[in-house]
Short mmCIF file of C-alpha atoms in Angstrom, two decimals:
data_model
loop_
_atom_site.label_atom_id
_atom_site.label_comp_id
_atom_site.label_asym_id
_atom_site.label_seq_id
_atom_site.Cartn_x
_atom_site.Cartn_y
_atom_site.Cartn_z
CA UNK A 1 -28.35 62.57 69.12
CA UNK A 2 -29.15 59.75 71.92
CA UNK A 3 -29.30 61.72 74.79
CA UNK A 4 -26.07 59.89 76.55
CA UNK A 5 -24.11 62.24 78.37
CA UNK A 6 -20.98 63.57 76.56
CA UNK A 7 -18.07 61.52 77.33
CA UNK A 8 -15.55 64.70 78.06
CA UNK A 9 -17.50 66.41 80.24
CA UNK A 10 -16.54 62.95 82.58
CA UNK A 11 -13.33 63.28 81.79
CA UNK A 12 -12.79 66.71 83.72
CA UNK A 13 -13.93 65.50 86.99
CA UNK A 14 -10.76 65.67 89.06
CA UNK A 15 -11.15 62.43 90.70
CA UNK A 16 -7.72 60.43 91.06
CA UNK A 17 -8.13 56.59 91.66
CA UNK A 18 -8.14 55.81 94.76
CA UNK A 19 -4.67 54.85 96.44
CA UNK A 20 -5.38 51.03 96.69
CA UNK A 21 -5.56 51.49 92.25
CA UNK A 22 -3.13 53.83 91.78
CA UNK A 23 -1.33 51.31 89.77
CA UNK A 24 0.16 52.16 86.10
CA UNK A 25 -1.46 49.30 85.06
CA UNK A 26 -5.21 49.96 86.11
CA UNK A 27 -7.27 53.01 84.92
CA UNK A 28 -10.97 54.26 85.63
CA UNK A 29 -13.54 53.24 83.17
CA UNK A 30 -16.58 55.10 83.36
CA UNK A 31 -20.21 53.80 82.00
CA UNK A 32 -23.26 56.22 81.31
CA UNK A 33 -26.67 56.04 81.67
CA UNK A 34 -29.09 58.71 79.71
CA UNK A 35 -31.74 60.07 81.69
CA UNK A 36 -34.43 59.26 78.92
CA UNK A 37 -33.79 56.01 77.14
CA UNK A 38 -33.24 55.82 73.81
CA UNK A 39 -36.69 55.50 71.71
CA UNK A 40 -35.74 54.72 67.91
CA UNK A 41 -39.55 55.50 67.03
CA UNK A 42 -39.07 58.79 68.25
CA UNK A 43 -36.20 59.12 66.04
CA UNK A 44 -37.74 57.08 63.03
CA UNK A 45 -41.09 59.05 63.36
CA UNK A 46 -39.41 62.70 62.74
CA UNK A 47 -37.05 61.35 59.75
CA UNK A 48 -40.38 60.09 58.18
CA UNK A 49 -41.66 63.79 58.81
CA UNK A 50 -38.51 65.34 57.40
CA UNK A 51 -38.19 63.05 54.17
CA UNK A 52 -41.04 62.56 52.30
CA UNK A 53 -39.95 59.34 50.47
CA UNK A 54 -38.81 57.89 53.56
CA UNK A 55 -41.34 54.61 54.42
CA UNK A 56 -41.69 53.64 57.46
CA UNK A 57 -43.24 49.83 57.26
CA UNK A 58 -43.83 48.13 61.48
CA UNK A 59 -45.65 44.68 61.96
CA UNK A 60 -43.73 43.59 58.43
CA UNK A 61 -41.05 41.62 59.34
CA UNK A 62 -38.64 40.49 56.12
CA UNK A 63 -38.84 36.75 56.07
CA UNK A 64 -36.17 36.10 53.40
CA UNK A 65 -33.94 38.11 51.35
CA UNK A 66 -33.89 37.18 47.32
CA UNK A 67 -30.59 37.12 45.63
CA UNK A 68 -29.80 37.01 41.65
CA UNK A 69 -29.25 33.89 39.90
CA UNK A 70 -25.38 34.69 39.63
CA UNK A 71 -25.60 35.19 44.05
CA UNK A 72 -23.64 38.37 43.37
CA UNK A 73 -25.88 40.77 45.13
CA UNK A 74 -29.41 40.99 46.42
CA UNK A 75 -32.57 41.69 44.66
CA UNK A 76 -35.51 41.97 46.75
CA UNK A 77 -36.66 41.69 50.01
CA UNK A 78 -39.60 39.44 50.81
CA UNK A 79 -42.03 41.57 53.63
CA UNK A 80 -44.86 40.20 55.55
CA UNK A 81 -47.78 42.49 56.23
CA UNK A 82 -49.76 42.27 59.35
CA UNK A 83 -52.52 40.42 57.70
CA UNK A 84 -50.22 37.74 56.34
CA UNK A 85 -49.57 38.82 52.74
CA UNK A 86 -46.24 39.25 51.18
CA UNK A 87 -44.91 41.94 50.14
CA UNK A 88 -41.17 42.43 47.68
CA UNK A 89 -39.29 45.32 48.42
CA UNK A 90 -36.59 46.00 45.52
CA UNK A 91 -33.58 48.39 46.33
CA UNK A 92 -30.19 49.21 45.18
CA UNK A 93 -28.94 48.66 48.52
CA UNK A 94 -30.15 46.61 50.87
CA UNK A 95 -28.88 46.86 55.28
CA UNK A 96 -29.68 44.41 57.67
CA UNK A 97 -29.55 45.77 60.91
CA UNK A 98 -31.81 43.16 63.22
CA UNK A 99 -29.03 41.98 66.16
CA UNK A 100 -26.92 39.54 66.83
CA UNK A 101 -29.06 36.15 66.29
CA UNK A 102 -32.14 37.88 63.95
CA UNK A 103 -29.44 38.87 61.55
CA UNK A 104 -27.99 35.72 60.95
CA UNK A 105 -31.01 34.02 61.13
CA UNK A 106 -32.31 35.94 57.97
CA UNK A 107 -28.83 35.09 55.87
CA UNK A 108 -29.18 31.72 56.74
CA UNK A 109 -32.57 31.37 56.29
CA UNK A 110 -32.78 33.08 52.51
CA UNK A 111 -32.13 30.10 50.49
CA UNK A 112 -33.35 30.51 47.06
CA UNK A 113 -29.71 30.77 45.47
CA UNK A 114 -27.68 28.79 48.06
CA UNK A 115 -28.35 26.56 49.93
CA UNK A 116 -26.35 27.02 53.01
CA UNK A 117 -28.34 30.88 53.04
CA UNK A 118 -26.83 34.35 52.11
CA UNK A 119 -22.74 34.65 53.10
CA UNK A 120 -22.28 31.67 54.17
CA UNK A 121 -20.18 30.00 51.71
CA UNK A 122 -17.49 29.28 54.30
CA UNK A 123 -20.04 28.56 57.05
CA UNK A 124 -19.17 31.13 59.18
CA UNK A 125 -22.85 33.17 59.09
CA UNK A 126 -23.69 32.61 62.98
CA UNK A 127 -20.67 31.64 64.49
CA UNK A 128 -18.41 33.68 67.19
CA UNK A 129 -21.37 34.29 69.08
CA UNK A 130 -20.69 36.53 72.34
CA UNK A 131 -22.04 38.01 75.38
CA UNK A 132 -21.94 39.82 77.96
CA UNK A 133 -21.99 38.21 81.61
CA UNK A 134 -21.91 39.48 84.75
CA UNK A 135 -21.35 38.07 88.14
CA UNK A 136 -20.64 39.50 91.86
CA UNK A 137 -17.34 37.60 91.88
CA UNK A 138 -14.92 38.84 95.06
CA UNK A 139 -14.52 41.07 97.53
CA UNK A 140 -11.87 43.78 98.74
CA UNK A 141 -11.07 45.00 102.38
CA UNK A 142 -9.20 47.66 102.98
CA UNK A 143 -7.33 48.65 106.43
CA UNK A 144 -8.51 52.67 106.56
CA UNK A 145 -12.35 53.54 105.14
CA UNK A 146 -12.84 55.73 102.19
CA UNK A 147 -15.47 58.22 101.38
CA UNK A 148 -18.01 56.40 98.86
CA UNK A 149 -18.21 60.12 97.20
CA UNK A 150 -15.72 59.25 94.51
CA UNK A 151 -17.46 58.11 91.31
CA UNK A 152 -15.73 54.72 91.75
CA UNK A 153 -17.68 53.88 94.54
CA UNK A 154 -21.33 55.64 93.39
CA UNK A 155 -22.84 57.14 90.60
CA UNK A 156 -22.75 60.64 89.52
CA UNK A 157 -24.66 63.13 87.95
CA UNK A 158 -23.90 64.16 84.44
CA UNK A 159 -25.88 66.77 81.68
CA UNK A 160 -28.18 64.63 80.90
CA UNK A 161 -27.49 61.57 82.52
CA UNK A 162 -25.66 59.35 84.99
CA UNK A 163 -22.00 58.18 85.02
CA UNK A 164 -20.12 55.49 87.22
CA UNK A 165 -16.25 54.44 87.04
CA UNK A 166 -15.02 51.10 87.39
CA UNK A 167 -11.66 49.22 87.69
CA UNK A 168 -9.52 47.78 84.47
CA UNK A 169 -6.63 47.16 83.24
CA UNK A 170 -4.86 49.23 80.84
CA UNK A 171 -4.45 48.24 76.77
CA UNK A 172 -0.48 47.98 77.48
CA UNK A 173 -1.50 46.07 80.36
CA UNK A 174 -3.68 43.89 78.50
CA UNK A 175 -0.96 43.10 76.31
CA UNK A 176 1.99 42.68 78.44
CA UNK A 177 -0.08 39.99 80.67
CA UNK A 178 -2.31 38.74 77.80
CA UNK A 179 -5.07 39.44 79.82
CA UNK A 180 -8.90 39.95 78.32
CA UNK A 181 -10.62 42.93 78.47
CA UNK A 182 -12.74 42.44 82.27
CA UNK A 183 -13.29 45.19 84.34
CA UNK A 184 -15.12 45.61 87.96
CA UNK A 185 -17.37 48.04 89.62
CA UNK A 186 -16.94 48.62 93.44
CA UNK A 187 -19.42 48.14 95.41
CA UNK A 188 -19.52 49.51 98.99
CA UNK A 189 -21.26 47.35 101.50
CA UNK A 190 -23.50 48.39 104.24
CA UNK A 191 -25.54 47.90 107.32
CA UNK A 192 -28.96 48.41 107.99
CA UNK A 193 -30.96 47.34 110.81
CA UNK A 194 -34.31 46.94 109.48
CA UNK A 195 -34.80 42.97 109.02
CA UNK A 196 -37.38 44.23 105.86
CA UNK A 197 -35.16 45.93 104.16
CA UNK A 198 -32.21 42.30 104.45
CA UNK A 199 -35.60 40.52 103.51
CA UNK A 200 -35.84 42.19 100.12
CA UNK A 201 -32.62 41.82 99.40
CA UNK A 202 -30.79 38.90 100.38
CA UNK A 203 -32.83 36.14 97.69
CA UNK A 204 -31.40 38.82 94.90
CA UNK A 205 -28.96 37.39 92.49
CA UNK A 206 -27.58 40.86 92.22
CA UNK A 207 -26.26 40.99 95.49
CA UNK A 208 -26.38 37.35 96.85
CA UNK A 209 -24.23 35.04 94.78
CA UNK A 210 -22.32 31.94 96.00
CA UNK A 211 -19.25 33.25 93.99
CA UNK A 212 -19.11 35.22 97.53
CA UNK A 213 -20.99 34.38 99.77
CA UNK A 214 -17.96 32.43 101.74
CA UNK A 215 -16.01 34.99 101.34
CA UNK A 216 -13.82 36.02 105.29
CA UNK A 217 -16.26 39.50 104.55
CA UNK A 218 -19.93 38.00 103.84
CA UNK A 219 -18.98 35.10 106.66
CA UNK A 220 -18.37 37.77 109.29
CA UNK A 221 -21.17 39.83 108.42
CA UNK A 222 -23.96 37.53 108.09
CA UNK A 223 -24.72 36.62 111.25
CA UNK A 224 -27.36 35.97 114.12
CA UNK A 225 -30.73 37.80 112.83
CA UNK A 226 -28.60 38.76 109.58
CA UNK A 227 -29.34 42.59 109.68
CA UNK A 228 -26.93 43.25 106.58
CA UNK A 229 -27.95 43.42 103.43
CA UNK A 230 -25.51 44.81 100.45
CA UNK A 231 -25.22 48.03 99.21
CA UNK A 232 -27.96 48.93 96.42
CA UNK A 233 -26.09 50.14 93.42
CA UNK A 234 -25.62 53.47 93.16
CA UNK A 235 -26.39 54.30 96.43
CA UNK A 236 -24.02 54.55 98.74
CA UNK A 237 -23.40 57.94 99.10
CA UNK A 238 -26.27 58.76 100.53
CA UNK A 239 -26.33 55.18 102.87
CA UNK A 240 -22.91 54.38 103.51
CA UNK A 241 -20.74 57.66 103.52
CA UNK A 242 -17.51 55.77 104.32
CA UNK A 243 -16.35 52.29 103.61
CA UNK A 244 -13.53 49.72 103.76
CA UNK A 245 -15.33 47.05 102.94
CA UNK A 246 -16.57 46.16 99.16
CA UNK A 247 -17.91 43.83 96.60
CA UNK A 248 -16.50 43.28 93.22
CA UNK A 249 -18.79 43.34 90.12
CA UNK A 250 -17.31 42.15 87.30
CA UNK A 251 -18.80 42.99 83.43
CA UNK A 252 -16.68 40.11 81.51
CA UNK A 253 -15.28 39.44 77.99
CA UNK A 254 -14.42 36.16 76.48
CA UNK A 255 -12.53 34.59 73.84
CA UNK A 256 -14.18 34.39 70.60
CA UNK A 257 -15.02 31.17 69.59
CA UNK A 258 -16.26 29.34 66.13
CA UNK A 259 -18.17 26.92 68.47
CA UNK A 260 -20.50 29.47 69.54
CA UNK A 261 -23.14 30.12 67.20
CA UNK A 262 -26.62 30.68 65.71
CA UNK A 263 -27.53 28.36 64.22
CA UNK A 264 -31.13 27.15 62.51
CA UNK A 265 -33.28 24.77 64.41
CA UNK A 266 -35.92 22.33 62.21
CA UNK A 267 -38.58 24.17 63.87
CA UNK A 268 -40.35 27.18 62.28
CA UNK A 269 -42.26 30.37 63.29
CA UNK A 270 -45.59 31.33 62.76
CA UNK A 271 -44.42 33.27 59.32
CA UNK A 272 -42.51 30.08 58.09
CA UNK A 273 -38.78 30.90 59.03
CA UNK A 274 -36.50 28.52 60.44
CA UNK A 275 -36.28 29.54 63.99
CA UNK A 276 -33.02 29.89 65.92
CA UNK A 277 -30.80 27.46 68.12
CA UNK A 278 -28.54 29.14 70.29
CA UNK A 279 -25.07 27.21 70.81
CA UNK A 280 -23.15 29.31 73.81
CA UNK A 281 -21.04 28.28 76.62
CA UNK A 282 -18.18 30.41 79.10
CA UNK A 283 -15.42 28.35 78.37
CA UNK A 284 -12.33 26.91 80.03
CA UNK A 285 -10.40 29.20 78.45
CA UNK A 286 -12.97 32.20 79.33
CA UNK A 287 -12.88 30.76 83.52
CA UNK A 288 -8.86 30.74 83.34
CA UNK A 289 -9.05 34.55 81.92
CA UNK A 290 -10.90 35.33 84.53
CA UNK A 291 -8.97 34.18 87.33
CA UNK A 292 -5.78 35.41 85.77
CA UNK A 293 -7.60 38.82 86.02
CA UNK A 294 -8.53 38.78 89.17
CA UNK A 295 -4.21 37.12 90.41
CA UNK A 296 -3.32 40.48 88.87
CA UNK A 297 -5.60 42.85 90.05
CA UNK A 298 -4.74 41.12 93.58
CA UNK A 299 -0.88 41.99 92.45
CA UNK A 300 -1.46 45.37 91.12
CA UNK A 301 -3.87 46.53 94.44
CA UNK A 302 -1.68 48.58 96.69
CA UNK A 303 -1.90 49.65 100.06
CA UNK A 304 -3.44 47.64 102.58
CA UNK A 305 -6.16 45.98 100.80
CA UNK A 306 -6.85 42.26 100.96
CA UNK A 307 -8.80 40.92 97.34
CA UNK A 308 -10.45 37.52 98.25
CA UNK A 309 -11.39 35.77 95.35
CA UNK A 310 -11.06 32.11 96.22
CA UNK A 311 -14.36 30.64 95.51
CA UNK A 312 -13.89 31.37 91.87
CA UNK A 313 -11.10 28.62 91.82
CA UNK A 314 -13.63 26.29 94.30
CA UNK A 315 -16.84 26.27 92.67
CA UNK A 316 -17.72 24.52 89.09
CA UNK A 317 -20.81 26.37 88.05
CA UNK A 318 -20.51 30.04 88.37
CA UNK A 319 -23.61 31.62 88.67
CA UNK A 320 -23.22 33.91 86.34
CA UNK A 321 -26.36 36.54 85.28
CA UNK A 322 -26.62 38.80 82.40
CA UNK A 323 -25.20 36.01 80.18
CA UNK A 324 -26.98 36.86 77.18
CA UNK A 325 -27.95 41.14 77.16
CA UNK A 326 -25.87 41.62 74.28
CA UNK A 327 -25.45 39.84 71.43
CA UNK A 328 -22.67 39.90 69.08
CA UNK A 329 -19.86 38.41 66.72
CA UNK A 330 -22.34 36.47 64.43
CA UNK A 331 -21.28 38.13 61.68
CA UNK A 332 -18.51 39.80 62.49
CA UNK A 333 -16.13 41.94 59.90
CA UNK A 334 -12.49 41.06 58.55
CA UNK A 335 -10.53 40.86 55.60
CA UNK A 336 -10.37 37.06 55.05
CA UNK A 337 -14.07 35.74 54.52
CA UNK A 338 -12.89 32.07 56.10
CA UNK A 339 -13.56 33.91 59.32
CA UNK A 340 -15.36 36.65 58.74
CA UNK A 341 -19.01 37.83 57.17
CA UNK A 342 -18.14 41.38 56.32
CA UNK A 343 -15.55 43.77 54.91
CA UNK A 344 -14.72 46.49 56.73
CA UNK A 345 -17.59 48.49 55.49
CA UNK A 346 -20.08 45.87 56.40
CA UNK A 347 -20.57 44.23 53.41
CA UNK A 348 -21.06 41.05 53.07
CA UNK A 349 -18.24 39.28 51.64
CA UNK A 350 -18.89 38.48 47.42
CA UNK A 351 -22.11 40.39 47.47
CA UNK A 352 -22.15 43.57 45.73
CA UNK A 353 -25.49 45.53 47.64
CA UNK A 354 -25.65 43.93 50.90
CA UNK A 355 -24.50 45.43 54.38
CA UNK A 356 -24.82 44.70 57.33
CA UNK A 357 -25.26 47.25 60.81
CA UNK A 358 -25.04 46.51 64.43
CA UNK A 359 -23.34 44.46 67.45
CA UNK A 360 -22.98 40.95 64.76
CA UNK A 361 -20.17 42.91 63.30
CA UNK A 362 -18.00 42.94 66.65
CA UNK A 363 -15.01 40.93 66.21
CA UNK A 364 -14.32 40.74 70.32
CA UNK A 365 -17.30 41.41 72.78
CA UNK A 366 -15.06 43.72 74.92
CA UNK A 367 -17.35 44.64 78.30
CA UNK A 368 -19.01 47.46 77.77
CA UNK A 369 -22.05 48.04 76.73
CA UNK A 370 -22.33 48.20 72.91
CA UNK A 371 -24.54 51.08 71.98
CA UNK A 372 -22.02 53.61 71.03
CA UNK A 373 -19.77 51.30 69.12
CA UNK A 374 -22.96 50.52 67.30
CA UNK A 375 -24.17 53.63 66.44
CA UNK A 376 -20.43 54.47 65.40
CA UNK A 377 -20.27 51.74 63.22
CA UNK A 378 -23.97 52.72 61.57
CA UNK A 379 -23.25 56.46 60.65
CA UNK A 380 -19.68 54.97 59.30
CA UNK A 381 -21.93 52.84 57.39
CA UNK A 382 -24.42 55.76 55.96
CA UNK A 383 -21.79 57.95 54.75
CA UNK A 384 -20.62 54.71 53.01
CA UNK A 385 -23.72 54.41 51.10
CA UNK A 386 -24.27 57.85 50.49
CA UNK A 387 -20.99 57.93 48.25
CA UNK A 388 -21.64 55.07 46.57
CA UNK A 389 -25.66 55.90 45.42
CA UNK A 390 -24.21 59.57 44.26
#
């Protein structure tokens, strides 16, 4: 249905990790890319072609949902049109499915009944707020080269599409070192002697961040007329067809935490709404997780391979990138509505017609990318609703 390359087909590639991760404790994670991105017009536009009652309404944002007088479940939805007019929508079963800070925005912002906004009885509409950052954050240096063939080291080609492996731990693992769920891509380095090509790239956070950049590796590269530059991702099988030398990307998790939220700032929008304040922070907690990732992937590593992560213990401020490309947890699901928005379904907790779809339902952030979790969650969600309307 999105175009992303099936899963399985990745699964029969044949590559073994490498011998410096041939630990019971790590495993290859692959991510995908779809040729063709996903366009939800494209989809929208043919349902609207195949069912005849199905309106399609753009430039109309909803600006506040109505609830009954007894807050039990909602009754309209209030719809701007592009020239400023409002319009109510009624249902019998309303979904919000707007991300992780428009969706809570709305709830909180629909105070006709309460007060405090839709949900949010126990004032937990907006909080648990996380992301997704990224950082280059170590390097590895290993005593023979590899080949930079195997899909740990550069992308491959899929039906469809584009896969890459990466480096993390096991769930056992996970568990029996109470470690989060980080993993790392692999990076291969390598040299170039064209000073244009080092021009372009050295001022890139991608590949120049200080979280390495004093690494024993980057220290004895970078010298006189600095004619290295870093791999490009995905890459180096073409530039680099052997390697012992590599940078380590890492896509990270993080502890949820009540203190990171959406909240509503005094300021509004052109339309009237409260706009949004954005409370968000990597922790203590989230640095220490990081770290103690990073000790046990230096433990697990075997072979002859030297992990140098030092500078993550030195510096104060990481410089980390990508902080904020997903955004989830504001409403998350759970049984007990003291933390917690949603049932398991999605609905919102002591209203009887309200659901809720997307990444805001996440309870942890995980580090993957969240699309198919969230499309997972959605057709869940639709076969919900189509039992209960019969």
């Amino acid at each position: 249905m999105l175009g992303i390359p099936d899963h399985a087909a990745f699964a029969g590639h044949g590559h073994a990790a490498p011998a410096f991760a041939a630990s019971g404790e790590l495993e290859l994670k692959s991510f995908q890319w779809a040729r063709r991105p996903f366009n939800a017009a494209r989809y929208l536009d043919a349902a609207a072609r195949e069912h005849r009652t199905l309106r399609v309404l753009t430039d109309a944002p909803v600006v506040e949902l109505r609830e009954r007088e007894n807050a039990r479940s909602v009754e309209a939805a209030i719809v701007v049109r592009p020239d400023g007019t409002p319009l109510r929508v009624e249902a019998d079963f309303f979904v919000i499915a707007a991300g992780g800070i428009e969706t809570p925005r709305l709830l909180l912002n629909s105070t006709a009944v309460r007060p405090g906004g839709i949900g949010n009885d126990r004032d937990t509409v907006g909080r648990y707020l996380s992301t997704h950052p990224k950082a280059n954050m170590a390097t590895l240096v290993l005593s023979r080269a590899l080949s930079t063939r195997h899909p740990l080291f550069t992308d491959h080609a899929m039906p469809g599409g584009v896969m890459r492996c990466g480096l993390g731990f096991t769930a056992q693992a996970q568990r029996a070192h109470r470690l989060l769920n980080h993993y790392v891509q692999v990076l291969p380095f390598a040299e170039y002697r064209a000073n244009r090509l080092f021009e372009s790239v050295r001022g890139s956070e991608r590949f120049n961040s200080p979280l390495i950049d004093r690494s024993p590796l980057i220290a004895g590269y970078l010298t006189g007329a600095g004619k290295i530059a870093f791999e490009m991702i995905g890459r180096a099988g073409r530039l680099q067809p052997r390697t012992g030398k590599f940078v380590l990307r890492a896509f990270l998790d993080q502890h949820p935490d009540p203190r990171h939220r959406i909240a509503l700032s005094e300021k509004r929008d052109a339309r009237g709404m409260r706009l949004a304040n954005v409370a968000w922070r990597f922790s203590p907690g989230d640095r220490a997780s990081v770290v103690r990732f990073f000790e046990r992937l230096a433990a697990t590593t075997t072979g002859a391979a030297r992990l140098d992560f030092g500078r993550l213990v030195e510096l104060e401020d990481w410089p980390l990138i990508g902080m904020h490309s997903h955004f989830m947890g504001t409403t998350r699901m759970g049984s007990d509505p003291a933390v917690s928005v949603t049932d398991a379904h999605g609905r919102v907790h002591g209203s009887e017609n309200l659901f809720i779809a997307g990444p805001s339902l996440f309870t942890t952030p995980g580090y993957a990318n969240p699309v198919y979790t969230v499309v997972a969650l959605s057709l869940r969600l639709a076969d919900h609703l189509a039992r209960l309307a019969r």
